[in-house]
Amino acid sequence: MQMQIPVGGRVPTWFSRRRLLEEKLCYLHKCTNLNHVNQILAQILKANLHRDLFVAPKLIAAFSLCRHLTAAVNVFNQLPHPNVHLYNCIIRAHANNHSHPSLPFNAFLQMQKSGLFPDNFTYPSLLKACIDSSSLPLVRMIHAHVEKFGLYGDIFVPNSLIDSYSRCGSSGLDAAMSLFLAMEERDVVTWNSMIGGLGRCGELECACKLFDEMPERDMVSRNTMLDGYTKAGEREKAFELFERMPERNVVSWSTMVCGYSKAGDMDMARVLFDRCPGQNVVLWTTIIAGYAEKGNAREATELYGKMEEAGLRPDDGFLFSILAACAESGMLELGRRIHTSVKKWRFRCSSKVLNAFIDMYAKCGCLDAASEVFTGMMAKRDVVSWNSMIQGFAMHGHGKKALELFSRMVDEGFEPDRCTFIGLLCACTHAGLVDEGRKCFYSMEKVYGIVPEIEHYGCMVDLLGRGGHLEEAFTLLRSMPMKPNAIILGTLLNACRMHNDVDLARAVCEQLFKLEPSDAGNYSLLSNIYAQAGDWMNVANVRLQMKNTGRQKPSGASFIEVEEEMHEFTVFDQSHPKSNDIYRMIDRLVEDLQQVGFVPMTHQ
């Protein structure tokens, strides 16, 4: 909601300026328009009210809603003696804006150093910053504090603890259930939090049992179960519950549409979408992203047009979701159309959305368009922007441009992260820049303090292997501080095929077959290596081993977008409606190649 607050206009003589300001302050904490908040701040400063204990919390809340955390912190820092309420406000601001997890806890520690005791509003705000399994120790610490100060009396506190424990994954689920069972008084939120946690952790049977035992259910209860069913692939049960619901909101419809979309049943997803009485941007996002992810460009584009006709404009969530789907499916035209709409409306895109445009254009092969977006976001660039552009150059073989961009990134004061070096190493790999790749890899920890992870070792093994430095690649693989996975071993095995190194391939396969004994692709690759070396006896042996696994190597698939429609092809595919014309063209190309002396490799 964007609360409009009157900020201009001439003040009537019978109205005091103080009275007008007080009216504006009543709604300040709900305002999401940063310009309005800044205008009211100017009036507050003029009236010398910025340290008022009634005004300051509203200012902090308003800046938090506007995602302007720096301003919220500045307001707080100007208060000489903040009370518990003000500390709660700044803790909540940090938690709601998903800033660094340490920031709300730093404020909490500062509050304790000031001699103030937390209350029943402090801990739920802190718990909002605990969002995954890494936060479990913090949740346990907060739980200990709650017990120490006897804050169970406010049911909001144990409810928040149950929710946070369950968000820590299966490791926190037992603690959540223990707390749930120990509670003498439970409300509908308590039950919903526990059911939601069980559903998130895949404990659907337990979630169903609790749902059936609930003394009172609300819309959230039913939507929580719908979400659990759809994520578990139980679409029939989800639909049965959906049909029985006494009332449904847009979350109910979106959950069902999303469930069928993820399952690939776009026909049913579309039926539900068309039946929904109040289609909002979230529902449009779900259905359009579903079509885009499945490569159905025509339907996705048509629906986007209908969404515009309905007068709905995309928000950041819509843009990010659809652009990600376009990037993965190579749906360039829809991405371009959305970009045109954004320019026409002069939509102020966040850094996250602009980065999504860069990623989409890069993955669709339009580096010029990606560079144009990157160049135009001077003030909004973050490390993800640089990484997206570096990875774009990398995937298209522009290694030197990626390295030059990295130099600019460092010169402009941006700290590279683990993703930066994955992009750089991939760029060096695709461009064959072995020496440059070595420098990047060994500078990670020495210069930038970034410890190489398994992905970086994988990139480096690929770089050395493709460059013919197989022994160095194998030595690096054996020196890794972690065990190599099947991806790295497969990468080195492919390099052995490229450079006809049969002995090293055999050594790599000994480890690879232990990790993936039933993967037919590895056997096929080793068979090809023996075939290149003319060792037909071992070709037969490997083929026999592959047959004994009972599996076949799955055929690869290719996608291409033509006239807003995605076409998928596999080897010997005859399912395409124009397959006869395609094969005639392939035969003609083969004849043309043979005329210029091309001889194809016959082994598989």
mmCIF file of N, CA, C and O in Angstrom, residues 4-9 20 23-24 27 36 39-40 43:
data_model
loop_
_atom_site.group_PDB
_atom_site.id
_atom_site.type_symbol
_atom_site.label_atom_id
_atom_site.label_comp_id
_atom_site.label_asym_id
_atom_site.label_seq_id
_atom_site.Cartn_x
_atom_site.Cartn_y
_atom_site.Cartn_z
ATOM 1 N N GLN A 4 -0.709 8.027 0.583
ATOM 2 C CA GLN A 4 -0.499 9.376 0.089
ATOM 3 C C GLN A 4 -0.685 10.364 1.241
ATOM 4 O O GLN A 4 -1.736 10.409 1.887
ATOM 5 N N ILE A 5 0.316 11.167 1.525
ATOM 6 C CA ILE A 5 0.243 12.143 2.604
ATOM 7 C C ILE A 5 0.341 13.531 1.999
ATOM 8 O O ILE A 5 1.269 13.810 1.232
ATOM 9 N N PRO A 6 -0.604 14.409 2.269
ATOM 10 C CA PRO A 6 -0.519 15.759 1.717
ATOM 11 C C PRO A 6 0.698 16.472 2.264
ATOM 12 O O PRO A 6 0.902 16.547 3.468
ATOM 13 N N VAL A 7 1.531 16.970 1.361
ATOM 14 C CA VAL A 7 2.775 17.601 1.814
ATOM 15 C C VAL A 7 2.895 19.051 1.357
ATOM 16 O O VAL A 7 3.766 19.769 1.802
ATOM 17 N N GLY A 8 2.086 19.463 0.451
ATOM 18 C CA GLY A 8 2.212 20.828 -0.046
ATOM 19 C C GLY A 8 0.953 21.632 0.224
ATOM 20 O O GLY A 8 0.086 21.258 0.999
ATOM 21 N N GLY A 9 0.797 22.711 -0.456
ATOM 22 C CA GLY A 9 -0.409 23.517 -0.341
ATOM 23 C C GLY A 9 -0.272 24.630 0.686
ATOM 24 O O GLY A 9 0.534 24.564 1.606
ATOM 25 N N LEU A 20 -1.381 20.787 11.434
ATOM 26 C CA LEU A 20 -1.236 20.087 10.142
ATOM 27 C C LEU A 20 -0.122 19.054 10.207
ATOM 28 O O LEU A 20 -0.255 17.945 9.693
ATOM 29 N N GLU A 23 -1.232 15.964 12.012
ATOM 30 C CA GLU A 23 -2.095 15.101 11.197
ATOM 31 C C GLU A 23 -1.256 14.233 10.260
ATOM 32 O O GLU A 23 -1.552 13.055 10.048
ATOM 33 N N LYS A 24 -0.228 14.839 9.690
ATOM 34 C CA LYS A 24 0.649 14.071 8.804
ATOM 35 C C LYS A 24 1.402 12.998 9.592
ATOM 36 O O LYS A 24 1.598 11.883 9.104
ATOM 37 N N TYR A 27 -0.050 9.349 10.188
ATOM 38 C CA TYR A 27 0.018 8.326 9.130
ATOM 39 C C TYR A 27 1.435 8.089 8.616
ATOM 40 O O TYR A 27 1.638 7.303 7.696
ATOM 41 N N HIS A 36 7.668 11.866 -0.112
ATOM 42 C CA HIS A 36 6.779 12.418 0.915
ATOM 43 C C HIS A 36 7.422 12.343 2.293
ATOM 44 O O HIS A 36 7.326 13.288 3.091
ATOM 45 N N GLN A 39 9.981 15.050 2.651
ATOM 46 C CA GLN A 39 9.371 16.368 2.814
ATOM 47 C C GLN A 39 8.872 16.569 4.246
ATOM 48 O O GLN A 39 9.031 17.645 4.830
ATOM 49 N N ILE A 40 8.281 15.519 4.796
ATOM 50 C CA ILE A 40 7.805 15.617 6.181
ATOM 51 C C ILE A 40 8.989 15.699 7.135
ATOM 52 O O ILE A 40 8.940 16.411 8.147
ATOM 53 N N GLN A 43 10.026 19.200 7.543
ATOM 54 C CA GLN A 43 9.155 19.935 8.455
ATOM 55 C C GLN A 43 9.425 19.546 9.913
ATOM 56 O O GLN A 43 9.369 20.377 10.816
#
